[in-house]
Amino acid sequence: MAENRIFSGVQPTGNLHLGNYLGAVKRFVDLQEKNAECIYCLVDLHAITNWQEPKDLTENTLEVAAAFLACGLREKTSIIFNQSQVKAHSELAWIFNCVARIGWMNRMTQFKEKAGKNKEAASLGLYCYPALMAADILAYHATHVPVGEDQKQHLELTRDIALKFNNDFKVPNFFPVPEPIIEGTATRVMSLRDGTKKMSKSEASDMSRINLTDEIDLIARKIQKAKTDAFEIPEKREDLINRPEAENLLTIFSSLTNKSLDETIKIFCGSDFKRLKTELADLLIEELKPINQEVKKLLKDKTYLKSVLKEGSEKARVIADPILEKTFEIIGMVK
Ligand code: TYM
């Protein structure tokens, strides 16, 4: 994978949850182990598109850095840093604001969801968020971007921006057109309270998600209380249609055991949810307990966590700065 460069980002807006872990961070670790060149960013500039208390932003950034390391990312192998410390992100984002079209932004479903009914009150940053995301990726000429299903549309927009820039300035292939990596069984983990909604940090009920920092009793309780239906586990995948909660629990089990959904269905077919929930809770505790303990340990040494981010941003700048310089030159900015 030598010529591949991986980039991905996570917002430091609170605890990471099981969706972030199975859909993204676990994949980040897999890619790191495949010897790809990996750049993983805590996107603090994206985080402030919604109001963040300054103190919380600082704490959450360090907490997500700790979670990255506790999940198996290594600062010597991957580049781990926070976005605001590499100026190329914001500068390239401005250029991409001038490349992207308003019509493209108007199609972004995540803006519509996040802005809610009162769009007029949303920040301008939330609206042009995808141009910053394109800048994150293209500032490194990244070729592959591991993400969960919900980021697919933003990745398509990144590809459109790369193509339009290359075309407008007649620099074919200057920005590589990056490929999304949306892999694994759990690319869209759903809420434990409503299987039609994505598991998310912004959902009001904490019972809707498993956080990487949840204590083991709480994990067990959240799984026991997870919404289900009155039927037993079916024999075939097709019979899960219109049973989103059942499908979600089976999908989480599959992802944790590296099995396909069909294989998991075979294990549980004919049983009730009690058995699935008990086995799932045990699995989750086995997987998350060491991560939880490591996060707590790492958070005791904030100086170390800050040094990881500082070193990471220095390495990131070495890659991004010359690409930004070249971009200015292509555009015709006088130096
Ligand atoms: P964020 O912080 O919302 O989520 C981080 C990653 O977790 C994935 N994810 C999920 N996967 C499966 N099931 C879920 N329920 C679930 N919820 C979240 C997300 O798809 C994501 O991969 N815009 C991005 C951050 C970003 C970024 C980037 C990503 C900024 N710049 C450049 C890739 C490349 C976001 O808000 O992710």
JSON list of N, CA, C and O and ligand atoms in Angstrom, two decimals, residues 7-13 16-25 28 41 43 46 83 110 114 129 132-134 136-137 145-152 154-155 186-191 197-201, ligand 1:
[
{"chain": "A", "resi": 7, "resn": "PHE", "atom": "N", "xyz": [-6.33, 9.24, 5.04]},
{"chain": "A", "resi": 7, "resn": "PHE", "atom": "CA", "xyz": [-6.65, 10.36, 5.94]},
{"chain": "A", "resi": 7, "resn": "PHE", "atom": "C", "xyz": [-8.06, 10.14, 6.50]},
{"chain": "A", "resi": 7, "resn": "PHE", "atom": "O", "xyz": [-8.97, 9.76, 5.75]},
{"chain": "A", "resi": 8, "resn": "SER", "atom": "N", "xyz": [-8.23, 10.38, 7.77]},
{"chain": "A", "resi": 8, "resn": "SER", "atom": "CA", "xyz": [-9.60, 10.46, 8.29]},
{"chain": "A", "resi": 8, "resn": "SER", "atom": "C", "xyz": [-9.66, 11.37, 9.51]},
{"chain": "A", "resi": 8, "resn": "SER", "atom": "O", "xyz": [-8.62, 11.70, 10.10]},
{"chain": "A", "resi": 9, "resn": "GLY", "atom": "N", "xyz": [-10.87, 11.78, 9.85]},
{"chain": "A", "resi": 9, "resn": "GLY", "atom": "CA", "xyz": [-11.04, 12.72, 10.96]},
{"chain": "A", "resi": 9, "resn": "GLY", "atom": "C", "xyz": [-12.21, 12.33, 11.85]},
{"chain": "A", "resi": 9, "resn": "GLY", "atom": "O", "xyz": [-13.16, 11.67, 11.41]},
{"chain": "A", "resi": 10, "resn": "VAL", "atom": "N", "xyz": [-12.12, 12.76, 13.10]},
{"chain": "A", "resi": 10, "resn": "VAL", "atom": "CA", "xyz": [-13.19, 12.55, 14.07]},
{"chain": "A", "resi": 10, "resn": "VAL", "atom": "C", "xyz": [-13.38, 13.86, 14.84]},
{"chain": "A", "resi": 10, "resn": "VAL", "atom": "O", "xyz": [-12.41, 14.49, 15.24]},
{"chain": "A", "resi": 11, "resn": "GLN", "atom": "N", "xyz": [-14.63, 14.24, 15.05]},
{"chain": "A", "resi": 11, "resn": "GLN", "atom": "CA", "xyz": [-14.89, 15.49, 15.79]},
{"chain": "A", "resi": 11, "resn": "GLN", "atom": "C", "xyz": [-14.71, 15.27, 17.30]},
{"chain": "A", "resi": 11, "resn": "GLN", "atom": "O", "xyz": [-15.32, 14.34, 17.84]},
{"chain": "A", "resi": 12, "resn": "PRO", "atom": "N", "xyz": [-13.93, 16.12, 17.94]},
{"chain": "A", "resi": 12, "resn": "PRO", "atom": "CA", "xyz": [-13.79, 15.98, 19.40]},
{"chain": "A", "resi": 12, "resn": "PRO", "atom": "C", "xyz": [-14.91, 16.69, 20.13]},
{"chain": "A", "resi": 12, "resn": "PRO", "atom": "O", "xyz": [-14.69, 17.70, 20.80]},
{"chain": "A", "resi": 13, "resn": "THR", "atom": "N", "xyz": [-16.13, 16.17, 19.97]},
{"chain": "A", "resi": 13, "resn": "THR", "atom": "CA", "xyz": [-17.29, 16.85, 20.57]},
{"chain": "A", "resi": 13, "resn": "THR", "atom": "C", "xyz": [-17.85, 16.07, 21.75]},
{"chain": "A", "resi": 13, "resn": "THR", "atom": "O", "xyz": [-18.96, 16.33, 22.18]},
{"chain": "A", "resi": 16, "resn": "LEU", "atom": "N", "xyz": [-16.36, 9.16, 22.38]},
{"chain": "A", "resi": 16, "resn": "LEU", "atom": "CA", "xyz": [-16.60, 8.35, 21.19]},
{"chain": "A", "resi": 16, "resn": "LEU", "atom": "C", "xyz": [-17.61, 7.27, 21.57]},
{"chain": "A", "resi": 16, "resn": "LEU", "atom": "O", "xyz": [-17.63, 6.79, 22.69]},
{"chain": "A", "resi": 17, "resn": "HIS", "atom": "N", "xyz": [-18.47, 6.91, 20.62]},
{"chain": "A", "resi": 17, "resn": "HIS", "atom": "CA", "xyz": [-19.44, 5.84, 20.89]},
{"chain": "A", "resi": 17, "resn": "HIS", "atom": "C", "xyz": [-19.14, 4.63, 20.00]},
{"chain": "A", "resi": 17, "resn": "HIS", "atom": "O", "xyz": [-18.22, 4.67, 19.17]},
{"chain": "A", "resi": 18, "resn": "LEU", "atom": "N", "xyz": [-19.94, 3.60, 20.19]},
{"chain": "A", "resi": 18, "resn": "LEU", "atom": "CA", "xyz": [-19.70, 2.35, 19.48]},
{"chain": "A", "resi": 18, "resn": "LEU", "atom": "C", "xyz": [-19.75, 2.51, 17.95]},
{"chain": "A", "resi": 18, "resn": "LEU", "atom": "O", "xyz": [-19.02, 1.82, 17.23]},
{"chain": "A", "resi": 19, "resn": "GLY", "atom": "N", "xyz": [-20.56, 3.44, 17.46]},
{"chain": "A", "resi": 19, "resn": "GLY", "atom": "CA", "xyz": [-20.62, 3.70, 16.02]},
{"chain": "A", "resi": 19, "resn": "GLY", "atom": "C", "xyz": [-19.30, 4.25, 15.52]},
{"chain": "A", "resi": 19, "resn": "GLY", "atom": "O", "xyz": [-18.75, 3.79, 14.51]},
{"chain": "A", "resi": 20, "resn": "ASN", "atom": "N", "xyz": [-18.74, 5.23, 16.25]},
{"chain": "A", "resi": 20, "resn": "ASN", "atom": "CA", "xyz": [-17.43, 5.79, 15.87]},
{"chain": "A", "resi": 20, "resn": "ASN", "atom": "C", "xyz": [-16.37, 4.69, 15.90]},
{"chain": "A", "resi": 20, "resn": "ASN", "atom": "O", "xyz": [-15.48, 4.63, 15.04]},
{"chain": "A", "resi": 21, "resn": "TYR", "atom": "N", "xyz": [-16.47, 3.81, 16.90]},
{"chain": "A", "resi": 21, "resn": "TYR", "atom": "CA", "xyz": [-15.46, 2.77, 17.08]},
{"chain": "A", "resi": 21, "resn": "TYR", "atom": "C", "xyz": [-15.54, 1.72, 15.95]},
{"chain": "A", "resi": 21, "resn": "TYR", "atom": "O", "xyz": [-14.55, 1.49, 15.25]},
{"chain": "A", "resi": 22, "resn": "LEU", "atom": "N", "xyz": [-16.73, 1.14, 15.76]},
{"chain": "A", "resi": 22, "resn": "LEU", "atom": "CA", "xyz": [-16.83, 0.06, 14.76]},
{"chain": "A", "resi": 22, "resn": "LEU", "atom": "C", "xyz": [-16.78, 0.61, 13.33]},
{"chain": "A", "resi": 22, "resn": "LEU", "atom": "O", "xyz": [-16.21, -0.01, 12.44]},
{"chain": "A", "resi": 23, "resn": "GLY", "atom": "N", "xyz": [-17.39, 1.79, 13.13]},
{"chain": "A", "resi": 23, "resn": "GLY", "atom": "CA", "xyz": [-17.45, 2.35, 11.77]},
{"chain": "A", "resi": 23, "resn": "GLY", "atom": "C", "xyz": [-16.17, 3.04, 11.35]},
{"chain": "A", "resi": 23, "resn": "GLY", "atom": "O", "xyz": [-15.87, 3.14, 10.16]},
{"chain": "A", "resi": 24, "resn": "ALA", "atom": "N", "xyz": [-15.38, 3.52, 12.32]},
{"chain": "A", "resi": 24, "resn": "ALA", "atom": "CA", "xyz": [-14.21, 4.32, 11.94]},
{"chain": "A", "resi": 24, "resn": "ALA", "atom": "C", "xyz": [-12.92, 3.90, 12.67]},
{"chain": "A", "resi": 24, "resn": "ALA", "atom": "O", "xyz": [-12.02, 3.34, 12.05]},
{"chain": "A", "resi": 25, "resn": "VAL", "atom": "N", "xyz": [-12.84, 4.11, 13.96]},
{"chain": "A", "resi": 25, "resn": "VAL", "atom": "CA", "xyz": [-11.53, 3.99, 14.64]},
{"chain": "A", "resi": 25, "resn": "VAL", "atom": "C", "xyz": [-10.94, 2.56, 14.54]},
{"chain": "A", "resi": 25, "resn": "VAL", "atom": "O", "xyz": [-9.74, 2.39, 14.35]},
{"chain": "A", "resi": 28, "resn": "PHE", "atom": "N", "xyz": [-9.39, 2.37, 11.32]},
{"chain": "A", "resi": 28, "resn": "PHE", "atom": "CA", "xyz": [-8.14, 3.15, 11.28]},
{"chain": "A", "resi": 28, "resn": "PHE", "atom": "C", "xyz": [-6.99, 2.24, 11.75]},
{"chain": "A", "resi": 28, "resn": "PHE", "atom": "O", "xyz": [-5.91, 2.25, 11.17]},
{"chain": "A", "resi": 41, "resn": "CYS", "atom": "N", "xyz": [-6.94, 12.72, 12.26]},
{"chain": "A", "resi": 41, "resn": "CYS", "atom": "CA", "xyz": [-7.04, 14.10, 12.73]},
{"chain": "A", "resi": 41, "resn": "CYS", "atom": "C", "xyz": [-8.23, 14.29, 13.66]},
{"chain": "A", "resi": 41, "resn": "CYS", "atom": "O", "xyz": [-9.33, 13.79, 13.40]},
{"chain": "A", "resi": 43, "resn": "VAL", "atom": "N", "xyz": [-10.76, 16.77, 14.47]},
{"chain": "A", "resi": 43, "resn": "VAL", "atom": "CA", "xyz": [-11.17, 17.95, 13.70]},
{"chain": "A", "resi": 43, "resn": "VAL", "atom": "C", "xyz": [-11.85, 18.99, 14.60]},
{"chain": "A", "resi": 43, "resn": "VAL", "atom": "O", "xyz": [-13.08, 19.14, 14.62]},
{"chain": "A", "resi": 46, "resn": "HIS", "atom": "N", "xyz": [-13.95, 21.64, 12.78]},
{"chain": "A", "resi": 46, "resn": "HIS", "atom": "CA", "xyz": [-15.30, 21.17, 12.46]},
{"chain": "A", "resi": 46, "resn": "HIS", "atom": "C", "xyz": [-16.19, 21.21, 13.70]},
{"chain": "A", "resi": 46, "resn": "HIS", "atom": "O", "xyz": [-17.38, 21.52, 13.61]},
{"chain": "A", "resi": 83, "resn": "GLN", "atom": "N", "xyz": [-6.59, 19.40, 14.07]},
{"chain": "A", "resi": 83, "resn": "GLN", "atom": "CA", "xyz": [-6.73, 20.18, 12.84]},
{"chain": "A", "resi": 83, "resn": "GLN", "atom": "C", "xyz": [-6.30, 21.65, 12.95]},
{"chain": "A", "resi": 83, "resn": "GLN", "atom": "O", "xyz": [-5.60, 22.16, 12.07]},
{"chain": "A", "resi": 110, "resn": "GLN", "atom": "N", "xyz": [-26.58, 16.09, 5.57]},
{"chain": "A", "resi": 110, "resn": "GLN", "atom": "CA", "xyz": [-26.17, 16.25, 6.96]},
{"chain": "A", "resi": 110, "resn": "GLN", "atom": "C", "xyz": [-26.40, 17.69, 7.45]},
{"chain": "A", "resi": 110, "resn": "GLN", "atom": "O", "xyz": [-26.75, 17.90, 8.60]},
{"chain": "A", "resi": 114, "resn": "LYS", "atom": "N", "xyz": [-28.53, 18.51, 10.67]},
{"chain": "A", "resi": 114, "resn": "LYS", "atom": "CA", "xyz": [-27.92, 19.18, 11.82]},
{"chain": "A", "resi": 114, "resn": "LYS", "atom": "C", "xyz": [-28.49, 20.58, 12.04]},
{"chain": "A", "resi": 114, "resn": "LYS", "atom": "O", "xyz": [-28.58, 21.03, 13.18]},
{"chain": "A", "resi": 129, "resn": "TYR", "atom": "N", "xyz": [-19.07, 23.42, 5.95]},
{"chain": "A", "resi": 129, "resn": "TYR", "atom": "CA", "xyz": [-18.34, 22.32, 6.59]},
{"chain": "A", "resi": 129, "resn": "TYR", "atom": "C", "xyz": [-17.73, 21.32, 5.58]},
{"chain": "A", "resi": 129, "resn": "TYR", "atom": "O", "xyz": [-16.56, 20.95, 5.70]},
{"chain": "A", "resi": 132, "resn": "LEU", "atom": "N", "xyz": [-14.39, 22.34, 4.12]},
{"chain": "A", "resi": 132, "resn": "LEU", "atom": "CA", "xyz": [-13.28, 22.15, 5.07]},
{"chain": "A", "resi": 132, "resn": "LEU", "atom": "C", "xyz": [-12.88, 20.68, 5.10]},
{"chain": "A", "resi": 132, "resn": "LEU", "atom": "O", "xyz": [-11.69, 20.34, 5.16]},
{"chain": "A", "resi": 133, "resn": "MET", "atom": "N", "xyz": [-13.86, 19.83, 5.03]},
{"chain": "A", "resi": 133, "resn": "MET", "atom": "CA", "xyz": [-13.57, 18.38, 5.04]},
{"chain": "A", "resi": 133, "resn": "MET", "atom": "C", "xyz": [-12.77, 18.00, 3.78]},
{"chain": "A", "resi": 133, "resn": "MET", "atom": "O", "xyz": [-11.82, 17.21, 3.85]},
{"chain": "A", "resi": 134, "resn": "ALA", "atom": "N", "xyz": [-13.13, 18.58, 2.65]},
{"chain": "A", "resi": 134, "resn": "ALA", "atom": "CA", "xyz": [-12.37, 18.33, 1.41]},
{"chain": "A", "resi": 134, "resn": "ALA", "atom": "C", "xyz": [-10.93, 18.82, 1.59]},
{"chain": "A", "resi": 134, "resn": "ALA", "atom": "O", "xyz": [-9.97, 18.16, 1.17]},
{"chain": "A", "resi": 136, "resn": "ASP", "atom": "N", "xyz": [-9.26, 19.03, 4.40]},
{"chain": "A", "resi": 136, "resn": "ASP", "atom": "CA", "xyz": [-8.55, 18.10, 5.29]},
{"chain": "A", "resi": 136, "resn": "ASP", "atom": "C", "xyz": [-7.90, 16.99, 4.47]},
{"chain": "A", "resi": 136, "resn": "ASP", "atom": "O", "xyz": [-6.73, 16.63, 4.68]},
{"chain": "A", "resi": 137, "resn": "ILE", "atom": "N", "xyz": [-8.68, 16.45, 3.58]},
{"chain": "A", "resi": 137, "resn": "ILE", "atom": "CA", "xyz": [-8.24, 15.26, 2.83]},
{"chain": "A", "resi": 137, "resn": "ILE", "atom": "C", "xyz": [-7.23, 15.65, 1.75]},
{"chain": "A", "resi": 137, "resn": "ILE", "atom": "O", "xyz": [-6.16, 15.06, 1.61]},
{"chain": "A", "resi": 145, "resn": "VAL", "atom": "N", "xyz": [-10.01, 7.24, 2.22]},
{"chain": "A", "resi": 145, "resn": "VAL", "atom": "CA", "xyz": [-10.60, 7.85, 3.41]},
{"chain": "A", "resi": 145, "resn": "VAL", "atom": "C", "xyz": [-11.55, 6.86, 4.09]},
{"chain": "A", "resi": 145, "resn": "VAL", "atom": "O", "xyz": [-12.68, 6.64, 3.61]},
{"chain": "A", "resi": 146, "resn": "PRO", "atom": "N", "xyz": [-11.11, 6.25, 5.20]},
{"chain": "A", "resi": 146, "resn": "PRO", "atom": "CA", "xyz": [-12.02, 5.34, 5.91]},
{"chain": "A", "resi": 146, "resn": "PRO", "atom": "C", "xyz": [-13.06, 6.12, 6.72]},
{"chain": "A", "resi": 146, "resn": "PRO", "atom": "O", "xyz": [-12.69, 6.97, 7.55]},
{"chain": "A", "resi": 147, "resn": "VAL", "atom": "N", "xyz": [-14.32, 5.85, 6.49]},
{"chain": "A", "resi": 147, "resn": "VAL", "atom": "CA", "xyz": [-15.40, 6.56, 7.20]},
{"chain": "A", "resi": 147, "resn": "VAL", "atom": "C", "xyz": [-16.60, 5.63, 7.36]},
{"chain": "A", "resi": 147, "resn": "VAL", "atom": "O", "xyz": [-16.69, 4.60, 6.69]},
{"chain": "A", "resi": 148, "resn": "GLY", "atom": "N", "xyz": [-17.54, 6.03, 8.21]},
{"chain": "A", "resi": 148, "resn": "GLY", "atom": "CA", "xyz": [-18.83, 5.35, 8.29]},
{"chain": "A", "resi": 148, "resn": "GLY", "atom": "C", "xyz": [-19.71, 5.82, 7.14]},
{"chain": "A", "resi": 148, "resn": "GLY", "atom": "O", "xyz": [-19.41, 6.82, 6.46]},
{"chain": "A", "resi": 149, "resn": "GLU", "atom": "N", "xyz": [-20.79, 5.10, 6.94]},
{"chain": "A", "resi": 149, "resn": "GLU", "atom": "CA", "xyz": [-21.74, 5.34, 5.84]},
{"chain": "A", "resi": 149, "resn": "GLU", "atom": "C", "xyz": [-22.23, 6.81, 5.78]},
{"chain": "A", "resi": 149, "resn": "GLU", "atom": "O", "xyz": [-22.40, 7.37, 4.70]},
{"chain": "A", "resi": 150, "resn": "ASP", "atom": "N", "xyz": [-22.39, 7.44, 6.96]},
{"chain": "A", "resi": 150, "resn": "ASP", "atom": "CA", "xyz": [-22.98, 8.79, 6.99]},
{"chain": "A", "resi": 150, "resn": "ASP", "atom": "C", "xyz": [-22.10, 9.86, 6.32]},
{"chain": "A", "resi": 150, "resn": "ASP", "atom": "O", "xyz": [-22.57, 10.95, 6.05]},
{"chain": "A", "resi": 151, "resn": "GLN", "atom": "N", "xyz": [-20.84, 9.54, 6.07]},
{"chain": "A", "resi": 151, "resn": "GLN", "atom": "CA", "xyz": [-19.93, 10.54, 5.48]},
{"chain": "A", "resi": 151, "resn": "GLN", "atom": "C", "xyz": [-19.80, 10.39, 3.96]},
{"chain": "A", "resi": 151, "resn": "GLN", "atom": "O", "xyz": [-19.04, 11.11, 3.32]},
{"chain": "A", "resi": 152, "resn": "LYS", "atom": "N", "xyz": [-20.55, 9.44, 3.40]},
{"chain": "A", "resi": 152, "resn": "LYS", "atom": "CA", "xyz": [-20.41, 9.12, 1.98]},
{"chain": "A", "resi": 152, "resn": "LYS", "atom": "C", "xyz": [-20.65, 10.35, 1.08]},
{"chain": "A", "resi": 152, "resn": "LYS", "atom": "O", "xyz": [-19.88, 10.63, 0.16]},
{"chain": "A", "resi": 154, "resn": "HIS", "atom": "N", "xyz": [-20.38, 13.50, 1.81]},
{"chain": "A", "resi": 154, "resn": "HIS", "atom": "CA", "xyz": [-19.29, 14.48, 1.93]},
{"chain": "A", "resi": 154, "resn": "HIS", "atom": "C", "xyz": [-18.07, 14.04, 1.12]},
{"chain": "A", "resi": 154, "resn": "HIS", "atom": "O", "xyz": [-17.36, 14.88, 0.55]},
{"chain": "A", "resi": 155, "resn": "LEU", "atom": "N", "xyz": [-17.85, 12.75, 1.06]},
{"chain": "A", "resi": 155, "resn": "LEU", "atom": "CA", "xyz": [-16.72, 12.24, 0.27]},
{"chain": "A", "resi": 155, "resn": "LEU", "atom": "C", "xyz": [-16.95, 12.45, -1.23]},
{"chain": "A", "resi": 155, "resn": "LEU", "atom": "O", "xyz": [-16.03, 12.77, -1.97]},
{"chain": "A", "resi": 186, "resn": "ALA", "atom": "N", "xyz": [-20.32, -3.06, 10.22]},
{"chain": "A", "resi": 186, "resn": "ALA", "atom": "CA", "xyz": [-21.01, -2.02, 11.01]},
{"chain": "A", "resi": 186, "resn": "ALA", "atom": "C", "xyz": [-20.69, -0.62, 10.50]},
{"chain": "A", "resi": 186, "resn": "ALA", "atom": "O", "xyz": [-20.17, 0.21, 11.22]},
{"chain": "A", "resi": 187, "resn": "THR", "atom": "N", "xyz": [-21.02, -0.34, 9.26]},
{"chain": "A", "resi": 187, "resn": "THR", "atom": "CA", "xyz": [-20.73, 0.98, 8.71]},
{"chain": "A", "resi": 187, "resn": "THR", "atom": "C", "xyz": [-21.81, 1.99, 9.13]},
{"chain": "A", "resi": 187, "resn": "THR", "atom": "O", "xyz": [-21.66, 3.18, 8.92]},
{"chain": "A", "resi": 188, "resn": "ARG", "atom": "N", "xyz": [-22.90, 1.49, 9.68]},
{"chain": "A", "resi": 188, "resn": "ARG", "atom": "CA", "xyz": [-23.96, 2.37, 10.19]},
{"chain": "A", "resi": 188, "resn": "ARG", "atom": "C", "xyz": [-24.58, 1.69, 11.42]},
{"chain": "A", "resi": 188, "resn": "ARG", "atom": "O", "xyz": [-25.53, 0.91, 11.30]},
{"chain": "A", "resi": 189, "resn": "VAL", "atom": "N", "xyz": [-24.02, 2.00, 12.59]},
{"chain": "A", "resi": 189, "resn": "VAL", "atom": "CA", "xyz": [-24.56, 1.44, 13.83]},
{"chain": "A", "resi": 189, "resn": "VAL", "atom": "C", "xyz": [-25.74, 2.30, 14.25]},
{"chain": "A", "resi": 189, "resn": "VAL", "atom": "O", "xyz": [-25.67, 3.53, 14.20]},
{"chain": "A", "resi": 190, "resn": "MET", "atom": "N", "xyz": [-26.83, 1.65, 14.62]},
{"chain": "A", "resi": 190, "resn": "MET", "atom": "CA", "xyz": [-28.06, 2.40, 14.91]},
{"chain": "A", "resi": 190, "resn": "MET", "atom": "C", "xyz": [-28.26, 2.60, 16.41]},
{"chain": "A", "resi": 190, "resn": "MET", "atom": "O", "xyz": [-27.64, 1.90, 17.24]},
{"chain": "A", "resi": 191, "resn": "SER", "atom": "N", "xyz": [-29.14, 3.53, 16.74]},
{"chain": "A", "resi": 191, "resn": "SER", "atom": "CA", "xyz": [-29.46, 3.82, 18.14]},
{"chain": "A", "resi": 191, "resn": "SER", "atom": "C", "xyz": [-30.05, 2.57, 18.82]},
{"chain": "A", "resi": 191, "resn": "SER", "atom": "O", "xyz": [-30.79, 1.81, 18.20]},
{"chain": "A", "resi": 197, "resn": "LYS", "atom": "N", "xyz": [-32.77, 5.12, 13.62]},
{"chain": "A", "resi": 197, "resn": "LYS", "atom": "CA", "xyz": [-31.92, 6.32, 13.75]},
{"chain": "A", "resi": 197, "resn": "LYS", "atom": "C", "xyz": [-30.48, 5.91, 13.99]},
{"chain": "A", "resi": 197, "resn": "LYS", "atom": "O", "xyz": [-30.22, 4.94, 14.72]},
{"chain": "A", "resi": 198, "resn": "LYS", "atom": "N", "xyz": [-29.56, 6.70, 13.45]},
{"chain": "A", "resi": 198, "resn": "LYS", "atom": "CA", "xyz": [-28.13, 6.42, 13.62]},
{"chain": "A", "resi": 198, "resn": "LYS", "atom": "C", "xyz": [-27.72, 6.61, 15.08]},
{"chain": "A", "resi": 198, "resn": "LYS", "atom": "O", "xyz": [-28.21, 7.53, 15.73]},
{"chain": "A", "resi": 199, "resn": "MET", "atom": "N", "xyz": [-26.82, 5.77, 15.58]},
{"chain": "A", "resi": 199, "resn": "MET", "atom": "CA", "xyz": [-26.26, 6.02, 16.92]},
{"chain": "A", "resi": 199, "resn": "MET", "atom": "C", "xyz": [-25.44, 7.30, 16.82]},
{"chain": "A", "resi": 199, "resn": "MET", "atom": "O", "xyz": [-24.61, 7.44, 15.93]},
{"chain": "A", "resi": 200, "resn": "SER", "atom": "N", "xyz": [-25.69, 8.25, 17.73]},
{"chain": "A", "resi": 200, "resn": "SER", "atom": "CA", "xyz": [-25.01, 9.53, 17.58]},
{"chain": "A", "resi": 200, "resn": "SER", "atom": "C", "xyz": [-24.79, 10.21, 18.93]},
{"chain": "A", "resi": 200, "resn": "SER", "atom": "O", "xyz": [-25.50, 9.95, 19.91]},
{"chain": "A", "resi": 201, "resn": "LYS", "atom": "N", "xyz": [-23.78, 11.10, 18.95]},
{"chain": "A", "resi": 201, "resn": "LYS", "atom": "CA", "xyz": [-23.45, 11.83, 20.18]},
{"chain": "A", "resi": 201, "resn": "LYS", "atom": "C", "xyz": [-24.54, 12.83, 20.52]},
{"chain": "A", "resi": 201, "resn": "LYS", "atom": "O", "xyz": [-24.71, 13.22, 21.66]},
{"chain": "B", "resi": 1, "resn": "TYM", "atom": "P1", "xyz": [-17.87, 12.22, 13.21]},
{"chain": "B", "resi": 1, "resn": "TYM", "atom": "O1", "xyz": [-17.00, 12.85, 14.22]},
{"chain": "B", "resi": 1, "resn": "TYM", "atom": "O2", "xyz": [-19.35, 12.47, 13.27]},
{"chain": "B", "resi": 1, "resn": "TYM", "atom": "O3", "xyz": [-17.67, 10.65, 13.24]},
{"chain": "B", "resi": 1, "resn": "TYM", "atom": "C1", "xyz": [-16.38, 10.08, 13.18]},
{"chain": "B", "resi": 1, "resn": "TYM", "atom": "C2", "xyz": [-16.43, 8.80, 12.35]},
{"chain": "B", "resi": 1, "resn": "TYM", "atom": "O4", "xyz": [-17.36, 7.87, 12.92]},
{"chain": "B", "resi": 1, "resn": "TYM", "atom": "C3", "xyz": [-18.29, 7.45, 11.92]},
{"chain": "B", "resi": 1, "resn": "TYM", "atom": "N1", "xyz": [-19.60, 7.25, 12.55]},
{"chain": "B", "resi": 1, "resn": "TYM", "atom": "C4", "xyz": [-20.30, 6.11, 12.48]},
{"chain": "B", "resi": 1, "resn": "TYM", "atom": "N2", "xyz": [-20.04, 4.93, 11.88]},
{"chain": "B", "resi": 1, "resn": "TYM", "atom": "C5", "xyz": [-20.96, 3.95, 12.01]},
{"chain": "B", "resi": 1, "resn": "TYM", "atom": "N3", "xyz": [-22.13, 4.09, 12.71]},
{"chain": "B", "resi": 1, "resn": "TYM", "atom": "C6", "xyz": [-22.42, 5.26, 13.33]},
{"chain": "B", "resi": 1, "resn": "TYM", "atom": "N4", "xyz": [-23.55, 5.39, 14.02]},
{"chain": "B", "resi": 1, "resn": "TYM", "atom": "C7", "xyz": [-21.49, 6.34, 13.22]},
{"chain": "B", "resi": 1, "resn": "TYM", "atom": "N5", "xyz": [-21.46, 7.60, 13.70]},
{"chain": "B", "resi": 1, "resn": "TYM", "atom": "C8", "xyz": [-20.30, 8.15, 13.28]},
{"chain": "B", "resi": 1, "resn": "TYM", "atom": "C9", "xyz": [-18.34, 8.60, 10.93]},
{"chain": "B", "resi": 1, "resn": "TYM", "atom": "O5", "xyz": [-18.80, 8.17, 9.66]},
{"chain": "B", "resi": 1, "resn": "TYM", "atom": "C10", "xyz": [-16.89, 9.04, 10.90]},
{"chain": "B", "resi": 1, "resn": "TYM", "atom": "O6", "xyz": [-16.14, 8.22, 10.03]},
{"chain": "B", "resi": 1, "resn": "TYM", "atom": "N6", "xyz": [-17.24, 15.00, 9.12]},
{"chain": "B", "resi": 1, "resn": "TYM", "atom": "C11", "xyz": [-16.67, 13.96, 9.91]},
{"chain": "B", "resi": 1, "resn": "TYM", "atom": "C12", "xyz": [-15.26, 14.25, 10.41]},
{"chain": "B", "resi": 1, "resn": "TYM", "atom": "C13", "xyz": [-14.29, 14.66, 9.34]},
{"chain": "B", "resi": 1, "resn": "TYM", "atom": "C14", "xyz": [-13.67, 13.80, 8.40]},
{"chain": "B", "resi": 1, "resn": "TYM", "atom": "C15", "xyz": [-12.80, 14.65, 7.66]},
{"chain": "B", "resi": 1, "resn": "TYM", "atom": "C16", "xyz": [-13.76, 12.46, 8.12]},
{"chain": "B", "resi": 1, "resn": "TYM", "atom": "C17", "xyz": [-13.82, 15.92, 9.15]},
{"chain": "B", "resi": 1, "resn": "TYM", "atom": "N7", "xyz": [-12.90, 15.90, 8.13]},
{"chain": "B", "resi": 1, "resn": "TYM", "atom": "C18", "xyz": [-12.03, 14.15, 6.62]},
{"chain": "B", "resi": 1, "resn": "TYM", "atom": "C19", "xyz": [-12.99, 11.97, 7.08]},
{"chain": "B", "resi": 1, "resn": "TYM", "atom": "C20", "xyz": [-12.13, 12.79, 6.35]},
{"chain": "B", "resi": 1, "resn": "TYM", "atom": "C21", "xyz": [-17.55, 13.74, 11.13]},
{"chain": "B", "resi": 1, "resn": "TYM", "atom": "O7", "xyz": [-18.27, 14.59, 11.54]},
{"chain": "B", "resi": 1, "resn": "TYM", "atom": "O8", "xyz": [-17.34, 12.54, 11.73]}
]
